[in-house]
Amino acid sequence: MVSVINSIDTAHEDMIHDAQLDYYGTKLATCSSDKTIKIFDVKDGQQTLINELQGHDGPVWQLAWAHPMFGNLIASCSYDRKVIIWKETNGTWGKLYEYTNHDSSVNSVIFAPQEFGLVLACGSSDGSISIISSSGDGSWTAKKINNAHSIGCNAVSFAPYVSPGALLDPYNKQTPVKRIVSGGCDNLVKIWREEEGEWKEEKKLEGHSDWVRDVAWAPSIGLPRSTIASCSQDFRVIIWTNDGTGNDWSHKILHKFNDVVWHLSWSITGNILACSGGDNKVSLWKETLEGQWVCISDVNKGQGQVTDKSISS
């Protein structure tokens, strides 16, 4: 049985757009159309507001925690065209870096796997994707993929650091390559690859018939297969897979929902996908041994618990 462990009154004054737990699951960050970010301590079933971050001039769409090896860092993006990286020092949160080189709303932020260093990708309604990085000396550099998506980019996600097939061939010392998957208002999912410091389009994935709202590259333990999930205003979630033998990606419709699907999130093992949408439901999906995706649970708005539908799968 899946149950709601806790609900938190954030006291935001407008719609909440994102909520993210840190690496250890002891801090929760939320952001809202009220232009603020709130940080809570969440321990032993209790939650305590420890800080409210103010610095954006518009709705804050998304948040991303950095790996703790870089300290307590969180990135935020907003309708105000800004990306802000915040840092906690001795219990006090403040701006570490502010990136203002987008011409329209910044809709998505995601940190790269920590093995690549302190690297942040940002997707914007101006159609471009920025990749911001720091070597740790306080200076920041930025590269931009211009015209990544016509009309706008809604979501970005990094590929895992583990190379496909590494588990089966531990002596393969192939250097992992930075890859990003993005989704946009052109109904496309695109894969980008860094080569010699420049970002190039590696693959264009066509399958959605409306704006792609989120993309999520599944974590990997080193098996040959790579998996990406995408969701759209066409009510569908698509699972894209690459078997590791070439650059071709196959796709399968996980499900057609009754409303827009806004967000996706993989479990840490990459075998369960959470989907949330305009129907006020969060559903969990798992792939069977036969390759079929089944819903193992769903939580309706306001429900405290649900019964698993196929937990044995």
mmCIF file of C-alpha atoms in Angstrom:
data_model
loop_
_atom_site.group_PDB
_atom_site.id
_atom_site.type_symbol
_atom_site.label_atom_id
_atom_site.label_comp_id
_atom_site.label_asym_id
_atom_site.label_seq_id
_atom_site.Cartn_x
_atom_site.Cartn_y
_atom_site.Cartn_z
ATOM 1 C CA MET A 1 0.000 0.000 0.000
ATOM 2 C CA VAL A 2 1.232 3.488 -0.868
ATOM 3 C CA SER A 3 0.267 6.224 1.544
ATOM 4 C CA VAL A 4 0.787 9.941 1.948
ATOM 5 C CA ILE A 5 3.349 10.301 4.752
ATOM 6 C CA ASN A 6 2.835 13.963 5.392
ATOM 7 C CA SER A 7 1.325 17.164 4.065
ATOM 8 C CA ILE A 8 2.908 20.554 4.632
ATOM 9 C CA ASP A 9 1.264 23.943 4.886
ATOM 10 C CA THR A 10 3.914 26.042 3.162
ATOM 11 C CA ALA A 11 2.061 29.334 3.692
ATOM 12 C CA HIS A 12 2.865 30.333 0.118
ATOM 13 C CA GLU A 13 0.493 33.069 -1.015
ATOM 14 C CA ASP A 14 -0.021 31.693 -4.522
ATOM 15 C CA MET A 15 0.254 28.491 -6.544
ATOM 16 C CA ILE A 16 3.195 26.176 -5.760
ATOM 17 C CA HIS A 17 5.032 25.078 -8.902
ATOM 18 C CA ASP A 18 7.751 22.779 -7.567
ATOM 19 C CA ALA A 19 8.839 20.969 -4.411
ATOM 20 C CA GLN A 20 12.236 19.270 -4.147
ATOM 21 C CA LEU A 21 13.869 17.255 -1.381
ATOM 22 C CA ASP A 22 17.630 17.528 -1.010
ATOM 23 C CA TYR A 23 20.044 14.595 -1.411
ATOM 24 C CA TYR A 24 19.516 13.348 2.151
ATOM 25 C CA GLY A 25 15.768 13.963 2.215
ATOM 26 C CA THR A 26 16.020 16.227 5.263
ATOM 27 C CA LYS A 27 15.387 19.574 3.582
ATOM 28 C CA LEU A 28 12.449 20.504 1.363
ATOM 29 C CA ALA A 29 12.463 23.475 -0.991
ATOM 30 C CA THR A 30 9.259 24.866 -2.499
ATOM 31 C CA CYS A 31 8.663 27.666 -5.006
ATOM 32 C CA SER A 32 5.598 29.612 -5.987
ATOM 33 C CA SER A 33 3.963 32.287 -8.079
ATOM 34 C CA ASP A 34 4.334 34.490 -5.005
ATOM 35 C CA LYS A 35 7.981 34.926 -6.204
ATOM 36 C CA THR A 36 9.471 33.204 -3.158
ATOM 37 C CA ILE A 37 11.363 30.017 -2.347
ATOM 38 C CA LYS A 38 10.926 28.389 1.043
ATOM 39 C CA ILE A 39 13.312 25.962 2.713
ATOM 40 C CA PHE A 40 11.998 23.558 5.348
ATOM 41 C CA ASP A 41 13.685 21.114 7.683
ATOM 42 C CA VAL A 42 11.731 17.856 7.424
ATOM 43 C CA LYS A 43 12.693 15.367 10.113
ATOM 44 C CA ASP A 44 10.807 12.837 12.228
ATOM 45 C CA GLY A 45 7.499 13.754 10.627
ATOM 46 C CA GLN A 46 7.911 17.400 11.511
ATOM 47 C CA GLN A 47 8.623 20.354 9.235
ATOM 48 C CA THR A 48 10.118 23.678 10.209
ATOM 49 C CA LEU A 49 10.478 26.710 7.966
ATOM 50 C CA ILE A 50 14.136 27.715 8.160
ATOM 51 C CA ASN A 51 14.367 30.310 5.417
ATOM 52 C CA GLU A 52 12.443 32.236 2.791
ATOM 53 C CA LEU A 53 14.451 33.288 -0.251
ATOM 54 C CA GLN A 54 13.463 36.451 -2.086
ATOM 55 C CA GLY A 55 15.217 37.601 -5.229
ATOM 56 C CA HIS A 56 12.966 36.801 -8.173
ATOM 57 C CA ASP A 57 10.601 39.318 -9.747
ATOM 58 C CA GLY A 58 8.113 36.817 -11.113
ATOM 59 C CA PRO A 59 6.700 33.328 -10.548
ATOM 60 C CA VAL A 60 9.402 30.776 -9.688
ATOM 61 C CA TRP A 61 8.869 27.682 -11.806
ATOM 62 C CA GLN A 62 11.425 25.088 -10.773
ATOM 63 C CA LEU A 63 14.155 24.209 -8.290
ATOM 64 C CA ALA A 64 17.183 21.893 -8.332
ATOM 65 C CA TRP A 65 19.473 20.857 -5.477
ATOM 66 C CA ALA A 66 23.174 20.349 -6.190
ATOM 67 C CA HIS A 67 24.987 17.306 -4.828
ATOM 68 C CA PRO A 68 26.106 17.935 -1.225
ATOM 69 C CA MET A 69 29.774 17.598 -2.205
ATOM 70 C CA PHE A 70 29.369 21.191 -3.457
ATOM 71 C CA GLY A 71 27.745 22.360 -0.213
ATOM 72 C CA ASN A 72 24.111 23.317 0.305
ATOM 73 C CA LEU A 73 23.291 24.784 -3.105
ATOM 74 C CA ILE A 74 19.939 25.164 -4.809
ATOM 75 C CA ALA A 75 19.130 26.654 -8.209
ATOM 76 C CA SER A 76 15.868 28.421 -9.083
ATOM 77 C CA CYS A 77 14.425 29.686 -12.352
ATOM 78 C CA SER A 78 11.656 32.168 -12.986
ATOM 79 C CA TYR A 79 9.384 33.989 -15.371
ATOM 80 C CA ASP A 80 11.626 37.003 -14.684
ATOM 81 C CA ARG A 81 14.242 35.451 -17.060
ATOM 82 C CA LYS A 82 16.690 34.855 -14.211
ATOM 83 C CA VAL A 83 18.415 31.800 -12.822
ATOM 84 C CA ILE A 84 19.673 32.174 -9.252
ATOM 85 C CA ILE A 85 21.991 29.777 -7.451
ATOM 86 C CA TRP A 86 21.607 30.049 -3.692
ATOM 87 C CA LYS A 87 24.077 28.848 -1.067
ATOM 88 C CA GLU A 88 23.754 28.166 2.647
ATOM 89 C CA THR A 89 26.684 29.327 4.766
ATOM 90 C CA ASN A 90 26.570 28.853 8.527
ATOM 91 C CA GLY A 91 22.814 28.531 8.454
ATOM 92 C CA THR A 92 22.212 31.632 6.321
ATOM 93 C CA TRP A 93 21.043 31.440 2.709
ATOM 94 C CA GLY A 94 22.166 33.992 0.127
ATOM 95 C CA LYS A 95 22.727 34.444 -3.593
ATOM 96 C CA LEU A 96 25.865 32.758 -4.879
ATOM 97 C CA TYR A 97 25.354 33.532 -8.577
ATOM 98 C CA GLU A 98 22.717 35.148 -10.775
ATOM 99 C CA TYR A 99 22.459 34.335 -14.484
ATOM 100 C CA THR A 100 20.526 36.825 -16.602
ATOM 101 C CA ASN A 101 21.373 35.897 -20.186
ATOM 102 C CA HIS A 102 17.942 34.658 -21.296
ATOM 103 C CA ASP A 103 15.416 36.771 -23.188
ATOM 104 C CA SER A 104 12.295 35.135 -21.822
ATOM 105 C CA SER A 105 11.000 32.975 -18.981
ATOM 106 C CA VAL A 106 13.405 30.281 -17.734
ATOM 107 C CA ASN A 107 11.290 27.178 -17.236
ATOM 108 C CA SER A 108 13.613 24.401 -16.146
ATOM 109 C CA VAL A 109 16.876 23.890 -14.242
ATOM 110 C CA ILE A 110 18.789 20.692 -13.523
ATOM 111 C CA PHE A 111 22.252 19.972 -12.132
ATOM 112 C CA ALA A 112 24.497 17.486 -13.915
ATOM 113 C CA PRO A 113 25.653 14.305 -12.165
ATOM 114 C CA GLN A 114 28.250 15.374 -9.618
ATOM 115 C CA GLU A 115 31.038 13.468 -11.393
ATOM 116 C CA PHE A 116 30.893 16.089 -14.157
ATOM 117 C CA GLY A 117 31.458 18.896 -11.654
ATOM 118 C CA LEU A 118 29.207 21.810 -10.756
ATOM 119 C CA VAL A 119 27.210 22.142 -13.989
ATOM 120 C CA LEU A 120 23.662 23.471 -14.394
ATOM 121 C CA ALA A 121 21.430 23.290 -17.473
ATOM 122 C CA CYS A 122 18.617 25.812 -17.986
ATOM 123 C CA GLY A 123 15.797 25.722 -20.555
ATOM 124 C CA SER A 124 14.005 28.911 -21.588
ATOM 125 C CA SER A 125 10.963 30.137 -23.493
ATOM 126 C CA ASP A 126 13.391 32.044 -25.729
ATOM 127 C CA GLY A 127 14.122 28.629 -27.298
ATOM 128 C CA SER A 128 17.649 28.279 -25.969
ATOM 129 C CA ILE A 129 19.371 26.079 -23.402
ATOM 130 C CA SER A 130 22.176 27.459 -21.231
ATOM 131 C CA ILE A 131 24.821 25.306 -19.572
ATOM 132 C CA ILE A 132 26.415 27.101 -16.618
ATOM 133 C CA SER A 133 29.483 25.702 -14.859
ATOM 134 C CA SER A 134 31.918 26.614 -12.112
ATOM 135 C CA SER A 135 35.335 25.178 -11.330
ATOM 136 C CA GLY A 136 34.865 26.059 -7.684
ATOM 137 C CA ASP A 137 36.992 29.198 -7.648
ATOM 138 C CA GLY A 138 33.961 31.483 -7.601
ATOM 139 C CA SER A 139 33.937 32.153 -11.334
ATOM 140 C CA TRP A 140 31.187 30.911 -13.643
ATOM 141 C CA THR A 141 31.165 30.235 -17.377
ATOM 142 C CA ALA A 142 28.131 29.796 -19.616
ATOM 143 C CA LYS A 143 27.536 28.182 -22.987
ATOM 144 C CA LYS A 144 24.298 28.423 -24.874
ATOM 145 C CA ILE A 145 22.496 26.193 -27.345
ATOM 146 C CA ASN A 146 20.623 28.750 -29.418
ATOM 147 C CA ASN A 147 17.357 27.793 -31.139
ATOM 148 C CA ALA A 148 17.253 24.459 -29.344
ATOM 149 C CA HIS A 149 13.453 24.476 -29.671
ATOM 150 C CA SER A 150 11.379 26.838 -31.776
ATOM 151 C CA ILE A 151 8.830 28.786 -29.684
ATOM 152 C CA GLY A 152 10.436 27.635 -26.432
ATOM 153 C CA CYS A 153 12.118 24.990 -24.271
ATOM 154 C CA ASN A 154 10.057 23.660 -21.365
ATOM 155 C CA ALA A 155 12.276 21.035 -19.752
ATOM 156 C CA VAL A 156 15.840 19.721 -19.531
ATOM 157 C CA SER A 157 17.351 16.613 -17.936
ATOM 158 C CA PHE A 158 20.911 15.253 -17.794
ATOM 159 C CA ALA A 159 21.875 11.728 -18.747
ATOM 160 C CA PRO A 160 23.426 9.667 -15.936
ATOM 161 C CA TYR A 161 27.203 9.610 -15.574
ATOM 162 C CA VAL A 162 27.363 5.822 -15.855
ATOM 163 C CA SER A 163 28.027 4.811 -19.464
ATOM 164 C CA PRO A 164 25.537 2.366 -21.014
ATOM 165 C CA GLY A 165 26.916 -1.171 -20.747
ATOM 166 C CA ALA A 166 29.514 -0.298 -18.082
ATOM 167 C CA LEU A 167 28.135 -2.906 -15.685
ATOM 168 C CA LEU A 168 28.621 -5.707 -18.214
ATOM 169 C CA ASP A 169 32.054 -4.519 -19.330
ATOM 170 C CA PRO A 170 33.841 -3.098 -16.282
ATOM 171 C CA TYR A 171 37.132 -2.920 -18.179
ATOM 172 C CA ASN A 172 35.680 -0.512 -20.702
ATOM 173 C CA LYS A 173 37.259 2.758 -19.647
ATOM 174 C CA GLN A 174 35.302 4.865 -22.106
ATOM 175 C CA THR A 175 35.017 8.412 -20.782
ATOM 176 C CA PRO A 176 31.386 9.304 -20.023
ATOM 177 C CA VAL A 177 29.962 12.031 -22.241
ATOM 178 C CA LYS A 178 27.697 14.838 -21.075
ATOM 179 C CA ARG A 179 24.252 14.502 -22.610
ATOM 180 C CA ILE A 180 21.067 16.488 -22.095
ATOM 181 C CA VAL A 181 17.538 15.666 -23.169
ATOM 182 C CA SER A 182 15.158 18.574 -23.722
ATOM 183 C CA GLY A 183 11.485 19.023 -24.502
ATOM 184 C CA GLY A 184 9.844 21.984 -26.175
ATOM 185 C CA CYS A 185 6.869 23.797 -27.617
ATOM 186 C CA ASP A 186 7.744 22.357 -31.039
ATOM 187 C CA ASN A 187 6.373 18.983 -29.785
ATOM 188 C CA LEU A 188 9.913 17.545 -29.981
ATOM 189 C CA VAL A 189 12.238 15.745 -27.623
ATOM 190 C CA LYS A 190 15.905 16.352 -28.437
ATOM 191 C CA ILE A 191 19.148 14.817 -27.217
ATOM 192 C CA TRP A 192 22.264 16.999 -27.029
ATOM 193 C CA ARG A 193 25.859 15.844 -26.692
ATOM 194 C CA GLU A 194 28.949 17.784 -25.662
ATOM 195 C CA GLU A 195 31.870 17.367 -28.043
ATOM 196 C CA GLU A 196 35.138 19.226 -27.504
ATOM 197 C CA GLY A 197 33.401 21.805 -25.359
ATOM 198 C CA GLU A 198 30.555 22.457 -27.813
ATOM 199 C CA TRP A 199 26.990 21.184 -27.594
ATOM 200 C CA LYS A 200 25.546 19.479 -30.681
ATOM 201 C CA GLU A 201 22.187 17.929 -31.460
ATOM 202 C CA GLU A 202 22.551 14.146 -31.392
ATOM 203 C CA LYS A 203 18.970 13.003 -31.945
ATOM 204 C CA LYS A 204 15.514 14.398 -32.567
ATOM 205 C CA LEU A 205 12.672 12.282 -31.199
ATOM 206 C CA GLU A 206 9.231 12.767 -32.735
ATOM 207 C CA GLY A 207 6.129 11.255 -31.177
ATOM 208 C CA HIS A 208 4.146 13.922 -29.353
ATOM 209 C CA SER A 209 1.410 15.990 -30.986
ATOM 210 C CA ASP A 210 1.465 18.932 -28.559
ATOM 211 C CA TRP A 211 3.918 20.805 -26.322
ATOM 212 C CA VAL A 212 6.314 18.566 -24.416
ATOM 213 C CA ARG A 213 6.061 19.629 -20.773
ATOM 214 C CA ASP A 214 8.704 17.482 -19.071
ATOM 215 C CA VAL A 215 11.507 15.070 -19.860
ATOM 216 C CA ALA A 216 13.370 12.762 -17.485
ATOM 217 C CA TRP A 217 16.425 10.624 -18.261
ATOM 218 C CA ALA A 218 16.272 7.469 -16.155
ATOM 219 C CA PRO A 219 19.114 6.669 -13.735
ATOM 220 C CA SER A 220 21.389 3.839 -14.835
ATOM 221 C CA ILE A 221 23.316 1.093 -13.083
ATOM 222 C CA GLY A 222 25.339 0.445 -16.244
ATOM 223 C CA LEU A 223 23.067 -1.805 -18.290
ATOM 224 C CA PRO A 224 23.245 -1.329 -22.083
ATOM 225 C CA ARG A 225 19.770 0.225 -22.371
ATOM 226 C CA SER A 226 19.165 3.958 -21.946
ATOM 227 C CA THR A 227 15.658 5.180 -21.097
ATOM 228 C CA ILE A 228 14.001 8.594 -21.337
ATOM 229 C CA ALA A 229 10.447 9.533 -20.366
ATOM 230 C CA SER A 230 8.558 12.503 -21.827
ATOM 231 C CA CYS A 231 5.110 13.931 -21.137
ATOM 232 C CA SER A 232 2.986 16.348 -23.075
ATOM 233 C CA GLN A 233 -0.127 18.426 -23.402
ATOM 234 C CA ASP A 234 -1.308 15.661 -25.748
ATOM 235 C CA PHE A 235 -2.143 13.744 -22.515
ATOM 236 C CA ARG A 236 0.484 11.088 -23.240
ATOM 237 C CA VAL A 237 3.645 9.818 -21.584
ATOM 238 C CA ILE A 238 6.150 8.226 -23.939
ATOM 239 C CA ILE A 239 9.037 5.935 -22.950
ATOM 240 C CA TRP A 240 12.024 6.193 -25.302
ATOM 241 C CA THR A 241 14.675 3.450 -25.251
ATOM 242 C CA ASN A 242 18.066 2.947 -26.849
ATOM 243 C CA ASP A 243 19.511 -0.565 -26.733
ATOM 244 C CA GLY A 244 23.116 0.608 -26.770
ATOM 245 C CA THR A 245 23.973 -0.727 -30.226
ATOM 246 C CA GLY A 246 23.447 2.491 -32.198
ATOM 247 C CA ASN A 247 21.814 5.897 -32.214
ATOM 248 C CA ASP A 248 18.250 4.724 -32.829
ATOM 249 C CA TRP A 249 15.596 5.228 -30.168
ATOM 250 C CA SER A 250 12.351 3.275 -30.079
ATOM 251 C CA HIS A 251 9.275 4.584 -28.302
ATOM 252 C CA LYS A 252 6.269 3.186 -26.521
ATOM 253 C CA ILE A 253 3.248 5.060 -25.185
ATOM 254 C CA LEU A 254 3.152 4.392 -21.453
ATOM 255 C CA HIS A 255 -0.402 5.682 -21.134
ATOM 256 C CA LYS A 256 -2.815 8.250 -22.484
ATOM 257 C CA PHE A 257 -4.174 10.173 -19.505
ATOM 258 C CA ASN A 258 -7.388 12.200 -19.210
ATOM 259 C CA ASP A 259 -5.578 15.523 -18.878
ATOM 260 C CA VAL A 260 -2.267 17.270 -19.470
ATOM 261 C CA VAL A 261 0.716 15.527 -17.886
ATOM 262 C CA TRP A 262 2.979 18.171 -16.357
ATOM 263 C CA HIS A 263 5.809 16.420 -14.541
ATOM 264 C CA LEU A 264 7.774 13.169 -14.428
ATOM 265 C CA SER A 265 10.201 11.719 -11.896
ATOM 266 C CA TRP A 266 12.149 8.440 -11.839
ATOM 267 C CA SER A 267 12.915 6.415 -8.745
ATOM 268 C CA ILE A 268 16.606 6.309 -7.829
ATOM 269 C CA THR A 269 16.889 2.839 -9.374
ATOM 270 C CA GLY A 270 15.240 3.956 -12.611
ATOM 271 C CA ASN A 271 12.540 1.274 -12.636
ATOM 272 C CA ILE A 272 9.527 3.231 -11.346
ATOM 273 C CA LEU A 273 8.195 6.402 -12.966
ATOM 274 C CA ALA A 274 5.981 8.940 -11.209
ATOM 275 C CA CYS A 275 3.623 11.026 -13.373
ATOM 276 C CA SER A 276 1.594 14.033 -12.254
ATOM 277 C CA GLY A 277 -0.982 15.887 -14.270
ATOM 278 C CA GLY A 278 -3.894 18.234 -14.543
ATOM 279 C CA ASP A 279 -6.260 15.610 -13.144
ATOM 280 C CA ASN A 280 -4.706 16.225 -9.698
ATOM 281 C CA LYS A 281 -3.338 12.685 -9.574
ATOM 282 C CA VAL A 282 0.134 11.260 -9.105
ATOM 283 C CA SER A 283 0.523 7.760 -10.521
ATOM 284 C CA LEU A 284 3.427 5.312 -10.272
ATOM 285 C CA TRP A 285 4.323 3.062 -13.201
ATOM 286 C CA LYS A 286 6.603 0.055 -13.451
ATOM 287 C CA GLU A 287 7.777 -2.069 -16.370
ATOM 288 C CA THR A 288 6.932 -5.772 -16.207
ATOM 289 C CA LEU A 289 9.317 -8.527 -17.280
ATOM 290 C CA GLU A 290 7.302 -8.697 -20.509
ATOM 291 C CA GLY A 291 8.118 -5.046 -21.272
ATOM 292 C CA GLN A 292 4.666 -3.671 -20.498
ATOM 293 C CA TRP A 293 4.222 -0.590 -18.308
ATOM 294 C CA VAL A 294 1.599 -0.999 -15.586
ATOM 295 C CA CYS A 295 0.230 1.413 -13.006
ATOM 296 C CA ILE A 296 1.135 0.143 -9.550
ATOM 297 C CA SER A 297 -0.570 2.950 -7.638
ATOM 298 C CA ASP A 298 -2.173 6.351 -7.920
ATOM 299 C CA VAL A 299 -2.941 9.047 -5.403
ATOM 300 C CA ASN A 300 -5.877 11.377 -5.896
ATOM 301 C CA LYS A 301 -5.893 14.906 -4.565
ATOM 302 C CA GLY A 302 -6.767 14.826 -0.881
ATOM 303 C CA GLN A 303 -6.539 11.049 -0.495
ATOM 304 C CA GLY A 304 -4.446 9.683 2.323
ATOM 305 C CA GLN A 305 -3.869 6.216 0.955
ATOM 306 C CA VAL A 306 -4.445 4.048 -2.088
ATOM 307 C CA THR A 307 -4.396 0.367 -2.816
ATOM 308 C CA ASP A 308 -1.705 -0.972 -5.110
ATOM 309 C CA LYS A 309 -3.001 -2.298 -8.383
ATOM 310 C CA SER A 310 -0.129 -4.538 -9.404
ATOM 311 C CA ILE A 311 2.507 -4.489 -6.704
ATOM 312 C CA SER A 312 3.654 -8.008 -7.585
ATOM 313 C CA SER A 313 4.961 -6.757 -10.912
#
